[in-house]
Short mmCIF file of C-alpha atoms in Angstrom, two decimals:
data_model
loop_
_atom_site.label_atom_id
_atom_site.label_comp_id
_atom_site.label_asym_id
_atom_site.label_seq_id
_atom_site.Cartn_x
_atom_site.Cartn_y
_atom_site.Cartn_z
CA MET A 1 75.00 196.35 120.29
CA ASP A 2 78.43 196.52 122.15
CA GLU A 3 78.34 193.45 123.00
CA GLU A 4 77.83 192.76 119.51
CA PHE A 5 80.63 194.54 118.66
CA ILE A 6 82.77 192.64 121.20
CA ARG A 7 82.10 189.36 119.91
CA GLY A 8 82.91 190.79 116.02
CA LEU A 9 85.86 192.04 117.53
CA GLN A 10 86.79 188.60 118.79
CA GLN A 11 85.61 186.53 115.99
CA PHE A 12 88.28 189.11 113.51
CA GLN A 13 91.23 188.86 116.12
CA GLN A 14 91.19 185.04 116.34
CA HIS A 15 90.41 184.78 112.59
CA ALA A 16 93.63 187.26 112.39
CA LEU A 17 95.89 184.90 114.70
CA ASN A 18 95.13 181.56 112.57
CA LEU A 19 95.73 183.80 109.64
CA GLN A 20 99.15 184.88 110.98
CA SER A 21 100.25 181.91 112.11
CA MET A 22 99.58 180.29 108.76
CA MET A 23 101.67 182.11 107.20
CA SER A 24 104.34 182.11 110.16
CA ASP A 25 104.22 178.36 109.23
CA MET A 26 104.22 179.17 105.58
CA GLN A 27 107.00 181.64 105.48
CA ASN A 28 109.37 178.64 107.64
CA ARG A 29 108.78 176.33 105.53
CA MET A 30 108.54 177.54 101.92
CA VAL A 31 111.53 180.20 102.10
CA PRO A 32 113.77 178.58 99.74
CA GLN A 33 117.30 179.10 101.14
CA GLY A 34 119.88 180.22 99.11
CA ALA A 35 118.38 180.34 95.17
CA GLU A 36 120.92 181.34 93.01
CA GLY A 37 121.41 182.26 89.47
CA THR A 38 123.53 183.13 86.68
CA ASP A 39 123.77 184.73 83.54
CA THR A 40 123.36 182.10 80.56
CA GLN A 41 127.42 183.17 79.85
CA GLY A 42 127.96 182.45 83.49
CA ALA A 43 129.93 186.10 84.04
CA VAL A 44 127.59 186.47 86.97
CA THR A 45 125.97 184.74 90.17
CA VAL A 46 123.29 186.70 92.13
CA ARG A 47 121.94 184.83 95.57
CA LEU A 48 118.99 185.74 96.73
CA ALA A 49 118.19 187.29 100.51
CA ALA A 50 114.75 186.23 102.31
CA ASP A 51 113.53 189.80 101.32
CA GLY A 52 114.07 189.66 97.63
CA LEU A 53 116.96 191.06 96.70
CA PRO A 54 119.88 190.30 96.07
CA GLU A 55 122.26 188.78 99.46
CA PHE A 56 125.31 189.22 96.79
CA ILE A 57 125.97 189.98 93.23
CA ARG A 58 129.68 188.26 92.06
CA ALA A 59 130.82 188.53 88.87
CA ALA A 60 133.18 185.51 88.00
CA SER A 61 137.28 185.62 87.87
CA ASP A 62 137.15 185.25 84.18
CA TRP A 63 133.81 187.56 83.72
CA GLN A 64 135.45 189.08 80.71
CA ARG A 65 136.20 186.23 79.13
CA ARG A 66 132.16 185.93 78.98
CA GLN A 67 130.47 189.36 78.81
CA PRO A 68 132.01 192.19 77.34
CA PRO A 69 132.25 195.55 79.66
CA GLU A 70 128.95 196.79 78.06
CA ALA A 71 127.14 193.97 78.77
CA ILE A 72 127.65 192.82 82.78
CA GLY A 73 124.73 195.41 83.78
CA ALA A 74 122.45 193.15 82.15
CA ALA A 75 123.57 190.24 83.17
CA VAL A 76 123.44 191.21 86.28
CA SER A 77 119.78 191.80 85.45
CA GLU A 78 119.63 187.68 84.41
CA ALA A 79 121.11 186.51 86.82
CA TYR A 80 118.81 187.78 89.01
CA GLY A 81 116.10 187.41 86.87
CA ALA A 82 117.28 182.85 87.38
CA ALA A 83 117.53 182.95 90.53
CA VAL A 84 114.12 184.64 90.78
CA SER A 85 112.66 181.41 88.74
CA GLU A 86 114.02 179.16 90.58
CA GLN A 87 112.57 180.96 93.55
CA MET A 88 109.48 180.80 92.75
CA THR A 89 109.97 177.20 91.77
CA ALA A 90 110.60 176.13 95.43
CA TRP A 91 107.87 178.28 95.99
CA GLY A 92 105.49 176.23 93.83
CA GLN A 93 106.65 172.57 95.07
CA ALA A 94 106.04 173.79 98.23
CA LEU A 95 102.99 175.17 98.14
CA GLU A 96 101.76 171.84 96.30
CA ASP A 97 103.66 169.46 98.70
CA GLY A 98 101.63 171.70 101.82
CA ASP A 99 98.45 172.39 100.75
CA TRP A 100 98.25 175.63 101.64
CA GLN A 101 95.26 176.18 99.25
CA SER A 102 93.09 173.90 101.47
CA LYS A 103 93.81 175.49 105.33
CA ALA A 104 93.24 178.59 104.19
CA ASP A 105 90.02 177.68 102.75
CA GLN A 106 89.46 176.48 105.87
CA LEU A 107 90.33 179.05 108.14
CA ASP A 108 87.90 181.50 105.67
CA SER A 109 84.65 179.41 105.59
CA GLN A 110 85.45 178.92 110.28
CA PHE A 111 85.53 182.96 109.94
CA GLY A 112 82.44 184.64 111.71
CA GLN A 113 81.02 180.93 113.03
CA PRO A 114 80.56 180.19 116.14
CA ALA A 115 83.48 177.72 117.43
CA ALA A 116 81.36 174.43 118.06
CA SER A 117 83.26 173.89 121.52
CA ALA A 118 84.93 176.32 122.55
CA ALA A 119 84.32 179.57 124.48
CA GLN A 120 84.59 183.15 122.00
CA PRO A 121 88.68 184.11 122.71
CA ASP A 122 89.32 186.83 125.01
CA ILE A 123 90.37 190.46 124.51
CA PRO A 124 93.04 190.66 125.66
CA GLU A 125 92.49 194.05 128.41
CA ARG A 126 93.71 197.37 128.46
CA ASP A 127 94.82 198.84 131.04
CA LEU A 128 91.80 202.22 131.02
CA ARG A 129 92.39 203.45 134.37
CA TYR A 130 93.44 207.09 132.86
CA VAL A 131 91.80 207.23 129.70
CA VAL A 132 89.47 210.26 129.31
CA SER A 133 87.29 209.79 126.53
CA ARG A 134 86.09 212.52 124.65
CA PRO A 135 82.22 212.78 123.32
CA LEU A 136 81.67 209.82 120.85
CA ASP A 137 81.48 212.37 117.62
CA GLU A 138 84.86 213.92 118.50
CA LEU A 139 86.61 210.41 118.73
CA ALA A 140 84.89 209.25 115.30
CA GLU A 141 86.46 211.98 113.60
CA ASP A 142 89.45 211.39 115.38
CA VAL A 143 88.94 207.69 113.76
CA LEU A 144 87.76 208.79 110.25
CA SER A 145 90.85 210.94 110.15
CA ALA A 146 93.24 208.15 111.04
CA PHE A 147 91.46 205.98 108.37
CA ASP A 148 92.11 208.24 105.55
CA ALA A 149 95.50 208.63 106.77
CA LEU A 150 95.95 204.91 106.46
CA GLU A 151 94.49 204.81 103.25
CA ARG A 152 96.97 207.83 101.97
CA MET A 153 99.77 205.58 103.61
CA ASP A 154 98.38 202.33 101.84
CA GLU A 155 98.48 204.02 98.21
CA THR A 156 101.80 205.24 98.95
CA ALA A 157 103.16 202.01 99.90
CA SER A 158 101.19 200.36 97.24
CA GLY A 159 104.12 202.03 94.50
CA PRO A 160 107.45 200.74 93.72
CA ASP A 161 109.28 202.81 96.06
CA GLU A 162 111.75 202.66 93.70
CA VAL A 163 115.72 203.85 95.00
CA ASN A 164 118.77 204.41 93.42
CA GLY A 165 122.02 202.54 95.17
CA THR A 166 125.17 203.50 93.77
CA SER A 167 129.24 202.69 94.40
CA ALA A 168 131.37 204.70 95.56
CA GLY A 169 132.45 205.77 92.88
CA ARG A 170 129.27 205.71 91.19
CA HIS A 171 130.36 203.70 88.18
CA VAL A 172 127.88 200.36 89.34
CA THR A 173 124.14 201.71 89.88
CA LEU A 174 121.49 198.95 91.12
CA VAL A 175 117.71 200.18 91.01
CA VAL A 176 115.60 198.31 93.74
CA SER A 177 112.30 198.32 95.23
CA LYS A 178 111.07 196.79 98.18
CA GLY A 179 112.04 192.90 97.03
CA ALA A 180 113.20 193.47 93.86
CA LEU A 181 116.14 194.14 91.62
CA ARG A 182 114.91 196.21 88.67
CA SER A 183 118.01 196.96 86.60
CA CYS A 184 121.43 197.34 86.92
CA GLU A 185 124.21 199.83 85.20
CA VAL A 186 127.64 199.60 85.02
CA ASP A 187 129.99 202.33 83.54
CA ARG A 188 131.29 200.17 80.72
CA GLN A 189 134.74 202.14 80.34
CA TRP A 190 135.65 202.00 84.27
CA ALA A 191 134.38 198.16 83.74
CA ALA A 192 136.82 197.39 81.01
CA GLY A 193 139.62 197.64 83.55
CA GLN A 194 138.46 196.23 86.05
CA SER A 195 139.03 192.39 87.63
CA TYR A 196 136.51 190.77 89.15
CA ILE A 197 137.95 192.04 92.98
CA GLY A 198 137.30 195.86 91.70
CA LEU A 199 133.63 194.93 90.03
CA ASN A 200 132.43 192.71 93.04
CA GLN A 201 133.55 195.64 95.49
CA ALA A 202 131.29 197.61 93.60
CA PHE A 203 128.54 195.12 93.69
CA GLU A 204 128.72 195.44 97.22
CA GLU A 205 129.32 199.04 97.67
CA ALA A 206 126.24 199.50 95.87
CA LEU A 207 123.65 196.76 97.04
CA GLY A 208 124.34 197.90 100.81
CA ASP A 209 123.40 201.72 99.35
CA ALA A 210 120.56 200.52 98.53
CA ARG A 211 119.51 198.69 100.87
CA ASP A 212 120.13 201.83 103.32
CA LYS A 213 117.73 204.12 101.63
CA LEU A 214 115.05 200.85 101.28
CA SER A 215 115.62 201.20 105.40
CA SER A 216 114.79 204.81 105.53
CA ILE A 217 111.65 204.97 103.42
CA GLU A 218 110.12 201.70 106.01
CA ALA A 219 111.76 203.85 109.13
CA ALA A 220 109.68 206.86 107.66
CA ALA A 221 106.37 205.17 107.34
CA ALA A 222 106.76 203.40 110.95
CA ASP A 223 106.63 206.90 112.10
CA GLY A 224 104.01 207.95 110.06
CA LEU A 225 102.25 205.40 111.50
CA ALA A 226 103.26 205.40 114.81
CA GLY A 227 102.31 209.50 114.59
CA LEU A 228 98.12 208.41 114.04
CA GLN A 229 98.13 207.12 117.54
CA VAL A 230 95.91 204.10 117.05
CA ASP A 231 96.82 202.62 120.27
CA SER A 232 95.22 206.44 121.95
CA LEU A 233 91.58 206.03 119.92
CA LEU A 234 91.80 202.48 120.56
CA ASP A 235 91.76 202.92 124.36
CA GLU A 236 88.80 205.58 124.10
CA ALA A 237 86.71 203.25 122.08
CA LEU A 238 86.86 200.62 124.55
CA ALA A 239 86.52 202.92 127.38
CA ILE A 240 83.36 204.21 125.80
CA LEU A 241 81.96 200.65 125.29
CA ARG A 242 82.20 199.47 128.73
CA ASP A 243 80.18 202.94 129.38
CA PRO A 244 77.11 202.56 127.51
CA GLN A 245 76.07 206.25 128.70
CA ARG A 246 78.17 207.69 126.77
CA PHE A 247 76.73 206.78 123.66
CA ILE A 248 73.74 208.81 124.50
CA ASP A 249 75.76 211.77 126.55
#
């Protein structure tokens, strides 16, 4: 039974490596560089970063001639939407040119099938000399607990962790989630007295604040994953597999 389990792990590992390679190739070939969008009046320009959030938000030097102060927040959202549309168009063209769907289908069809002319891939050796394995029932309980914790983390991560990024004077507020700008609010009275320089400075401050807050959320999630001690559980499981007598102890 343990040999069949190891073969399954080997096949899964190879499939994961193939998928990772394909996704890396897709990212390198498909990520549009410098997708930009503007609102219909040309008052605001937004350039997208690789993570889907704005790289910058810039008001035109004559933005007040193009948009009233009370509409500048909506203009930011409109410009962001235009940039996303440009990016999606570029992605669609790259998908068509790269024939990624057939490559993905080929990987799916190969999963679980032994290679015709190549040996099964080896699972990287782990140093198990100092691993003290517990009884299987104790290990299984911890593994199930870790799976439950991972499922809860995944449910939390699937929700849009929205944060508010604000400028130093709290005159500009950007609501963002991972990979998306949700909205932009600008104090109309404050904006009425601002040149494009002051407005752009506030956009930069709010965007930086939002990114910092998202980074804090991601760091907390990484700490939670590390706390599950998945590597330790894997080492214990492999140690038991190498000593089948453990299954009947």
